Coordinates of C-alpha atoms and ligand atoms in Angstrom, one line a residue:
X1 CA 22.4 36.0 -4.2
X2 CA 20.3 33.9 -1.6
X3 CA 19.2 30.7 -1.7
X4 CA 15.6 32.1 -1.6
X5 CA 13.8 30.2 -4.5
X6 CA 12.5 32.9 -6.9
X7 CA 14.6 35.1 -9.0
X8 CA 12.2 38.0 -9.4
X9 CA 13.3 40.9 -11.9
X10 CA 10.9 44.0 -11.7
X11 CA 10.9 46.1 -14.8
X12 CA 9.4 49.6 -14.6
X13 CA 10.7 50.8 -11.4
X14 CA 8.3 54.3 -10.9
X15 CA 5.4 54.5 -8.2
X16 CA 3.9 51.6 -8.8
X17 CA 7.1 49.2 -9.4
X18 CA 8.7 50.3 -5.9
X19 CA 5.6 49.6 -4.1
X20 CA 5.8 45.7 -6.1
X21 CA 9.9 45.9 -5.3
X22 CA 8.9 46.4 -1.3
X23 CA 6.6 43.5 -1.8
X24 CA 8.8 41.0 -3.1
X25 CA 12.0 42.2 -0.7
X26 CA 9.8 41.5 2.2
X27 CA 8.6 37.4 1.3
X28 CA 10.4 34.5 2.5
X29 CA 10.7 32.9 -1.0
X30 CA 11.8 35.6 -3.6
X31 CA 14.9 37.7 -4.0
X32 CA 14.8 40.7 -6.3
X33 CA 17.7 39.7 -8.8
X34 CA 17.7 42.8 -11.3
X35 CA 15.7 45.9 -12.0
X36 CA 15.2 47.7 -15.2
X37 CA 14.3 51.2 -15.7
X38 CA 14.2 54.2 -18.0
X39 CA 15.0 56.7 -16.0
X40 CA 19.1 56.3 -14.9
X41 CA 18.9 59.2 -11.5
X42 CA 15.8 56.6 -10.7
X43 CA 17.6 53.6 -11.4
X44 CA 20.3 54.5 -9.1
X45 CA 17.8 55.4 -6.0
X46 CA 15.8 52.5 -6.5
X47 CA 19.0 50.3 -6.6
X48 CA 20.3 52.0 -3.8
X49 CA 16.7 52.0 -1.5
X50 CA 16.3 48.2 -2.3
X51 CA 20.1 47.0 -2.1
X52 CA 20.2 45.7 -5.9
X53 CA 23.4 45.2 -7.6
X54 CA 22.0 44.5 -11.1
X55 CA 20.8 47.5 -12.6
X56 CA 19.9 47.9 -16.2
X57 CA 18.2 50.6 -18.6
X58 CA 16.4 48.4 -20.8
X59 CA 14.6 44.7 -20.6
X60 CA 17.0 43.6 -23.3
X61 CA 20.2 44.5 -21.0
X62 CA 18.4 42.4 -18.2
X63 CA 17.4 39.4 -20.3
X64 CA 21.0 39.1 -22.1
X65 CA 22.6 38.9 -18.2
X66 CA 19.7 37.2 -16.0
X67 CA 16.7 35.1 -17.0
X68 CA 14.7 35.7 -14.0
X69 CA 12.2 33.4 -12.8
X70 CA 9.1 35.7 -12.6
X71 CA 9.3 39.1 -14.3
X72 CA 7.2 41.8 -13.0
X73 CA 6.2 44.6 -15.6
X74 CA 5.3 47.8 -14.4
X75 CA 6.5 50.0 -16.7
X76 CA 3.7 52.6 -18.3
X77 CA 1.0 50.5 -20.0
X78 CA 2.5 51.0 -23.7
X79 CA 5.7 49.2 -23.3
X80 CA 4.2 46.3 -21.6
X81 CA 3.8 44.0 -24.8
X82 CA 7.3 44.0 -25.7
X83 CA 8.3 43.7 -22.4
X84 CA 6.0 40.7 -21.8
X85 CA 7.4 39.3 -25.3
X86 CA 10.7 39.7 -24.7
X87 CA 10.7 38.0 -21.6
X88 CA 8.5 35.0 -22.7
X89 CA 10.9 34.5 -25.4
X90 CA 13.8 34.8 -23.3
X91 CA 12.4 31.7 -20.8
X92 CA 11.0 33.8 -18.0
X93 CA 8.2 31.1 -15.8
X94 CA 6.0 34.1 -14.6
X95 CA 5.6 37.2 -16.0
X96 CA 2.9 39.6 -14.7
X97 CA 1.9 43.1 -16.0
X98 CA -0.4 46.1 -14.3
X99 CA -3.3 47.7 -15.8
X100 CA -4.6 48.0 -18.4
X101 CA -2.8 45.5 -20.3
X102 CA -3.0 47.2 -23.1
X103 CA -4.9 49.6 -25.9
X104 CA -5.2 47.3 -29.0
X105 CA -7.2 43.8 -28.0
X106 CA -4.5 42.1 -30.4
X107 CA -1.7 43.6 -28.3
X108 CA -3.6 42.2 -25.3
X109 CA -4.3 39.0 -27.6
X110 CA -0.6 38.6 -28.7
X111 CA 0.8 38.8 -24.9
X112 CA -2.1 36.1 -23.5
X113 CA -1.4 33.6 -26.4
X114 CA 2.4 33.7 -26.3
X115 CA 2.3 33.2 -22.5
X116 CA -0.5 30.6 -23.0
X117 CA 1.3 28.5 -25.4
X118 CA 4.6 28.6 -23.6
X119 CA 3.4 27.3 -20.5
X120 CA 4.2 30.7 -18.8
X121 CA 1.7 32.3 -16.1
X122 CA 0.9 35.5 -16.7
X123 CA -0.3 37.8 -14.2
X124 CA -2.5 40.6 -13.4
X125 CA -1.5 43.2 -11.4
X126 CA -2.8 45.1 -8.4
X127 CA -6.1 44.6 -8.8
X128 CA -9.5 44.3 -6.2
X129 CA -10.3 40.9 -7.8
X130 CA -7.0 39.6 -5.9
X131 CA -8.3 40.6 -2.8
X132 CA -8.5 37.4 -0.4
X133 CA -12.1 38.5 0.7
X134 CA -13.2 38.7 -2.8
X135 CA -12.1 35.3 -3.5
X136 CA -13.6 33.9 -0.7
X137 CA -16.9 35.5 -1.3
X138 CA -16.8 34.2 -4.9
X139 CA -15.8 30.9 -3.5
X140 CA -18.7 30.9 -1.0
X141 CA -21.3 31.9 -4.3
X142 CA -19.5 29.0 -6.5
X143 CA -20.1 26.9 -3.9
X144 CA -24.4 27.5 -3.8
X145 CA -24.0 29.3 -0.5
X146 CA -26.1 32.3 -1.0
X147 CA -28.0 30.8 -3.4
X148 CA -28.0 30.5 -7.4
X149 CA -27.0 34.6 -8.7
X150 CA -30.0 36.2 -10.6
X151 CA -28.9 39.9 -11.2
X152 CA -25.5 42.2 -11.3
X153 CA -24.8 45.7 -10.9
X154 CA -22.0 47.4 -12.5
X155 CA -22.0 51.0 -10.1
X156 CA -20.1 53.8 -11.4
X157 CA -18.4 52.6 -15.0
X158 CA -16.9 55.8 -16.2
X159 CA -14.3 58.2 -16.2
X160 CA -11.6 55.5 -17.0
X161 CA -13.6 52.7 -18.4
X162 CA -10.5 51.0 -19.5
X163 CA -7.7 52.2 -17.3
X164 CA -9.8 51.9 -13.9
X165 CA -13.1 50.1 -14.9
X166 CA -11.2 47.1 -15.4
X167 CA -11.3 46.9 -11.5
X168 CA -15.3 46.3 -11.4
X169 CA -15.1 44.2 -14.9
X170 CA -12.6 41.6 -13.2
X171 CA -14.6 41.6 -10.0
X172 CA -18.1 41.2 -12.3
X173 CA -16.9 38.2 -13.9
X174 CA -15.4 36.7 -10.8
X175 CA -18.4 37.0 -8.4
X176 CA -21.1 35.8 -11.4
X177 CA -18.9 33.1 -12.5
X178 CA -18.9 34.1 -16.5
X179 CA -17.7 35.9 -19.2
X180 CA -19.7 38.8 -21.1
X181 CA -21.3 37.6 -23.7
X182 CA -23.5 40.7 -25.2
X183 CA -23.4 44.5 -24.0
X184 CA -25.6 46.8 -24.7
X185 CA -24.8 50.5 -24.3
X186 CA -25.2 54.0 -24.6
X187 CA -21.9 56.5 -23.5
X188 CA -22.0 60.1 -22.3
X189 CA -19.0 62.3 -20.7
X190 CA -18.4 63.4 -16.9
X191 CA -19.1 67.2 -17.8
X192 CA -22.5 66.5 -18.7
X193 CA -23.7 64.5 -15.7
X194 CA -21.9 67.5 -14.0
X195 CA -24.8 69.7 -15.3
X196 CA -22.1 72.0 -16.8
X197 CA -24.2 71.8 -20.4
X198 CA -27.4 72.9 -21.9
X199 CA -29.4 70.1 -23.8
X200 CA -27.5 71.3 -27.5
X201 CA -23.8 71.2 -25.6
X202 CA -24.5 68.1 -23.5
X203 CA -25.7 66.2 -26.5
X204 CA -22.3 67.5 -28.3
X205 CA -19.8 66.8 -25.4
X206 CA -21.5 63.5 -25.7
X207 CA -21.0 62.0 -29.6
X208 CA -17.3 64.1 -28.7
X209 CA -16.4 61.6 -26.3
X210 CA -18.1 58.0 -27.6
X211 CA -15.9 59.1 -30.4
X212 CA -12.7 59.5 -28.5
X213 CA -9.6 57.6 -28.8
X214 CA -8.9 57.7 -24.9
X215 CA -11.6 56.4 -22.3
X216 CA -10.7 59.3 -19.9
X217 CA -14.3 61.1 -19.3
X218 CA -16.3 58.6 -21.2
X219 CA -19.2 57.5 -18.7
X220 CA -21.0 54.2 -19.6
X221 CA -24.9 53.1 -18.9
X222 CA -26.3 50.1 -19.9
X223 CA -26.5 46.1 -20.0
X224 CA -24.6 43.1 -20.2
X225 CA -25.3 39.9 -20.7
X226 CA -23.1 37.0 -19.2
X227 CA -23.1 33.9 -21.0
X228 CA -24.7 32.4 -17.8
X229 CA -28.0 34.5 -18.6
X230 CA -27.6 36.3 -15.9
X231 CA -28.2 40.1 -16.4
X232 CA -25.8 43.1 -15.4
X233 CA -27.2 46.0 -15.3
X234 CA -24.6 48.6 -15.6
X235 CA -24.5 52.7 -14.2
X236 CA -22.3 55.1 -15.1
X237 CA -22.3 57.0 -12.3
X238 CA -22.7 55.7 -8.7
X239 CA -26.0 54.2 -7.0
X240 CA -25.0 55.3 -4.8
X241 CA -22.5 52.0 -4.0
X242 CA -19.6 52.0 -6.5
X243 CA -18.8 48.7 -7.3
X244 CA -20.2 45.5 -8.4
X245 CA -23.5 44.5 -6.8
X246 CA -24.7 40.5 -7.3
X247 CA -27.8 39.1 -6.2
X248 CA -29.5 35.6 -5.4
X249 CA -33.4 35.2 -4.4
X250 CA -31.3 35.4 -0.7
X251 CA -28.7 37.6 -0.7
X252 CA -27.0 40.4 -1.7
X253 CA -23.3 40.5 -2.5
X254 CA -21.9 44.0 -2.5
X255 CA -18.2 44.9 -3.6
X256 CA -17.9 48.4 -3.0
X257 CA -14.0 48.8 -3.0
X258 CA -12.8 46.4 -0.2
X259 CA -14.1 43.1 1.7
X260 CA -17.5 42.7 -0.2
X261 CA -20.2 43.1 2.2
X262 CA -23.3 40.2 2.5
X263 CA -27.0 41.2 2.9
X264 CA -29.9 39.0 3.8
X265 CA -33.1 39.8 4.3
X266 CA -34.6 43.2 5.3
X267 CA -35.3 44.8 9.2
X268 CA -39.0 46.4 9.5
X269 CA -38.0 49.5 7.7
X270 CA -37.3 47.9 4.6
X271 CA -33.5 48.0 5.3
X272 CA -31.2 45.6 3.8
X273 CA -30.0 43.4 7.5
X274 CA -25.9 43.1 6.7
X275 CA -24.5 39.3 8.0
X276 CA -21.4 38.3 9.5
X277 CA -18.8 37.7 6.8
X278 CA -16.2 35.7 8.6
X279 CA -13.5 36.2 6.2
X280 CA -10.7 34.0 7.0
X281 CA -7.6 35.5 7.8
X282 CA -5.0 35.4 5.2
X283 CA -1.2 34.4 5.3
X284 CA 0.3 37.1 4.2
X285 CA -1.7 40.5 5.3
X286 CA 0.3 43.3 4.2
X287 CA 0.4 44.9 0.7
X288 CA -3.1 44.7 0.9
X289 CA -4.8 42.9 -2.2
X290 CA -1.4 43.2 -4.6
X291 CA -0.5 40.5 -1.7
X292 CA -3.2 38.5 -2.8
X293 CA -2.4 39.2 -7.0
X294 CA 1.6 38.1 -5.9
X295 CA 0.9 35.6 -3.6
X296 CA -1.8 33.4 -6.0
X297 CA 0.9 34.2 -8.9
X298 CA 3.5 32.6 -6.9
X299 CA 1.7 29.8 -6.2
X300 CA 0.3 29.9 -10.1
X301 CA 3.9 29.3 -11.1
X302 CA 4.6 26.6 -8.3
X303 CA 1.3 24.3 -8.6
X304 CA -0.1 25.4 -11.8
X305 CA -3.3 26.9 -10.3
X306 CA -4.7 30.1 -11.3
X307 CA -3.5 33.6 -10.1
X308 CA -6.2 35.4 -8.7
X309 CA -5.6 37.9 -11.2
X310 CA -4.1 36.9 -14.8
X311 CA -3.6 38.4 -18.4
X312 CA -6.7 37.0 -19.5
X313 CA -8.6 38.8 -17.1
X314 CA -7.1 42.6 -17.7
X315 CA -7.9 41.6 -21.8
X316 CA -11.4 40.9 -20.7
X317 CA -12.0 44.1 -19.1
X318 CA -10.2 46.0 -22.2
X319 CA -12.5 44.1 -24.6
X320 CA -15.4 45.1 -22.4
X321 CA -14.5 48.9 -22.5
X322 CA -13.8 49.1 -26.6
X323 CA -17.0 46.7 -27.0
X324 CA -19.3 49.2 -24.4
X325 CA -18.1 52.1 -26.0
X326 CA -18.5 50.5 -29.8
X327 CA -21.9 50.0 -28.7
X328 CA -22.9 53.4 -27.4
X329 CA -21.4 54.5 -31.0
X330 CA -23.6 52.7 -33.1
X331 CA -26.6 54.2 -30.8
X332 CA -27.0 51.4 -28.4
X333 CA -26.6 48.0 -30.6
X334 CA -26.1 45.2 -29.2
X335 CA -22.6 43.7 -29.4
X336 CA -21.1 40.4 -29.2
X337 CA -17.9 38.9 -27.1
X338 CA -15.2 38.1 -28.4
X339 CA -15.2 41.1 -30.8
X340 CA -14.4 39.6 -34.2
X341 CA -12.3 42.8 -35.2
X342 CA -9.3 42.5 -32.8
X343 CA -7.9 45.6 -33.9
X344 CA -10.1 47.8 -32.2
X345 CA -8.5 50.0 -29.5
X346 CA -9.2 52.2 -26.8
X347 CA -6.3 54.5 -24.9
X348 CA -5.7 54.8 -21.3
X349 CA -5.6 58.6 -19.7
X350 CA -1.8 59.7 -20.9
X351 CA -0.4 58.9 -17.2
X352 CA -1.1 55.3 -17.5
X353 CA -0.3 55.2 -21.3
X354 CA 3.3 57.0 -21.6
X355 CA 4.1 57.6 -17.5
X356 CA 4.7 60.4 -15.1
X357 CA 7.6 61.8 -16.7
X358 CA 6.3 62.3 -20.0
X359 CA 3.0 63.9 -18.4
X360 CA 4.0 66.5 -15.9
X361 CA 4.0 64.2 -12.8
X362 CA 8.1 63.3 -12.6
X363 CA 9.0 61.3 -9.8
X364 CA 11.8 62.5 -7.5
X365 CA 14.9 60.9 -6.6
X366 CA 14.2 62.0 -2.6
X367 CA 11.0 60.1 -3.5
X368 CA 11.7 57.2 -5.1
X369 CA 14.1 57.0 -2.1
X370 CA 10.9 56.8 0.6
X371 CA 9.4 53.8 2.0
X372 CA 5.6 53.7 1.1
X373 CA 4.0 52.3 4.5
X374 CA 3.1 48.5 3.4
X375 CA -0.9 49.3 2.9
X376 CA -1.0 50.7 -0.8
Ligands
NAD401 N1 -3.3 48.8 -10.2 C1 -3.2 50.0 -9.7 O1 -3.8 50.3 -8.7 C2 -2.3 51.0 -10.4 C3 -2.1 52.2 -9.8 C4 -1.2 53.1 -10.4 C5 -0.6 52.8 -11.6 N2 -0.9 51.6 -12.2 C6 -0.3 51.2 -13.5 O2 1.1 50.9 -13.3 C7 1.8 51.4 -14.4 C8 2.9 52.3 -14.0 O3 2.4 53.4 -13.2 P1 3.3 54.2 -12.2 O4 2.3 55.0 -11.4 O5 4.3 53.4 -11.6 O6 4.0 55.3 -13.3 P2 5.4 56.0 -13.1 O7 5.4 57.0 -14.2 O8 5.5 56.5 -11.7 O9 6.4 54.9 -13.3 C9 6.7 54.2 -14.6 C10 8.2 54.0 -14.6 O10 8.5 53.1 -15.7 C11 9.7 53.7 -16.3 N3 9.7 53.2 -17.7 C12 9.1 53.7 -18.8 N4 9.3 53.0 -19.9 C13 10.1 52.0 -19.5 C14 10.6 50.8 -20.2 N5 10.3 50.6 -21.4 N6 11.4 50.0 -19.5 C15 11.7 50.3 -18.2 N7 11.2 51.3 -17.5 C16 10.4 52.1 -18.1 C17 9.6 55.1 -16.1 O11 10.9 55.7 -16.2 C18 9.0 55.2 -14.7 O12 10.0 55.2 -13.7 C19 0.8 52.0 -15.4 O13 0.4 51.0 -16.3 C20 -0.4 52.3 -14.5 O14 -1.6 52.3 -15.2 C21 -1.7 50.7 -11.6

């Protein structure tokens, strides 16, 4: 071992948990200490690509041998709570998870309150919302610089509205500055905006999937409010931005999967005129915005300021999802955040939920062996 100051144990060592082990072998300040994974042909190649000694098949293994300073979870959504548990338990400063956090709010609720009362940060993930540009621009709006935000724009919230809509319900609530208070919603499924269904079938593929136990398909319209009054109006499909729009009386704040962009004004066709955005450069460039949700955890766990994406934030998006599709349910009623009933639920696609190797999408050993180029 190095002198390098954070012991950093990643747990879950698939597609996602290699490209979080190259980040954390490549900073100044963290030494990957342990891995843990499942798969023992995986475990091996991993070890091997990244030079770790300390391999184990299971978090317990780890945590009995090494209490590692920061703990990062990227095993298949499911087996994140007791992963997260075990480690808070066990004295672990920083443990982050990917998304979505979970499929019960209480699971969600359970791994946020343990963390919270222990003093431990918990993380995000790789999400947009820790994208340096995005918190600058959010900076710049808390700050009065384009003026106080009327109006939002949810643009595209379906096919995942758990699973990958918690990207644009973390960016939402970042750029207004609030939580959801009230949504409003009515739900339909992919295959009908496809126009692959008469009126009869596309009302029927429709009630089929509000009613659904996963949110893979489900496409959401509708509103929500933020407790801030400002309105968010919210498309299923694209507008044809994807993304988060936000809006002042000045400007226009658009979020469309990278650096948001900032309009002001119009030209004399009516078209939006797109300003200068000046981002400032950022320390650490590479890894693109799971930089940014590894860096601002690092610095969580060191100063006590907040990551740039936490726990809190994926169970937020997850409450969002169940509460938007509750509400198209019912027939569009009006719902209220927090949900009172925290043991409402709503399942990832089966990838995200169990993994690759349990659903026909097994990772190599040649490939675990690769290097992924440093830009996600
Ligand atoms: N933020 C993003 O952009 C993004 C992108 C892809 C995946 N993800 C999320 O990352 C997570 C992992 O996805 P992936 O693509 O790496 O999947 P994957 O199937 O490639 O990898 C998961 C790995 O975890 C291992 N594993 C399973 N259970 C385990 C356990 N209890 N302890 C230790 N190891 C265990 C598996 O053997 C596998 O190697 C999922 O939650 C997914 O939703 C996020």
């Amino acid at each position: 071992m190095t002198n390098k100051k954070h012991k950093v144990a990643i747990i879950g060592c698939g597609r996602m948990g290699q490209h979080y082990a190259q980040a954390y072998r490549a900073y100044p300040d963290t030494e990957i200490v342990g891995i843990v994974e499942h798969n023992p042909e995986r475990l091996k190649a991993v070890g091997e690509r990244f030079e770790i000694q300390n391999l184990y098949a299971n978090t317990e293994e780890l945590l009995n041998d090494i209490v590692p300073d920061i703990a990062a979870i990227i095993t298949p959504s499911k087996f994140y709570k007791d992963a997260v548990i075990a480690c808070a338990e066990a004295g672990v400063k920083g443990i982050s998870t990917d998304k979505p956090i979970a499929a019960k709010l209480s699971d969600a609720d359970l791994m946020v309150e343990t963390c919270t009362s222990k003093g431990i940060v918990l993380a995000g993930g790789n999400l947009q919302r820790a994208m340096h540009e995005i918190q600058e621009a959010a900076q710049r709006i808390r700050d009065g610089k384009y003026g106080e935000i009327i109006g939002a724009s949810v643009n595209g919230f379906g096919g995942e509205i758990s699973g990958g809509g918690c990207q644009a319900i973390s960016v939402l609530r970042l750029l207004t500055n609030s939580e959801i208070e009230e949504v409003m919603c009515w739900g339909t499924h992919v295959d009908v905006i496809k126009g692959n269904a008469d009126r009869q079938q596309a009302i029927e593929i429709s009630k089929a999937a509000i009613n659904q136990e996963e949110d893979t398909g489900i496409v959401i319209n509708g509103r929500f409010t933020m407790q801030n009054g400002v309105n968010t109006n919210v498309f299923g499909t694209a507008t044809p931005y994807g993304g988060v729009d936000v809006w002042s009386d000045s400007s226009l704040i658009r979020w469309n999967w990278g650096p948001p962009q900032i309009f002001q004004g119009f030209d004399n066709n009516g078209n939006r005129i797109e300003i200068e955005t000046n981002y400032k450069p950022y320390e650490f460039s590479e890894f693109s915005y799971l930089t940014g949700s590894i860096r601002s955890f690092i610095r969580a766990i060191e100063t006590g300021s907040e990551p740039w994406i936490t726990g809190h934030d994926l169970r937020q998006a997850l409450e969002a999802a169940i509460a938007s599709k509750l509400s198209a349910q019912l027939g569009s009623v009006p719902i209220k955040l927090p949900l009172e009933n925290r043991s409402h639920s709503l399942l990832p696609r089966p990838y995200r939920w169990i993994g690759g190797d349990e659903t026909g999408r097994y990772q190599s050993v040649d490939e675990a062996r690769k290097e992924i180029p440093d830009t996600n």
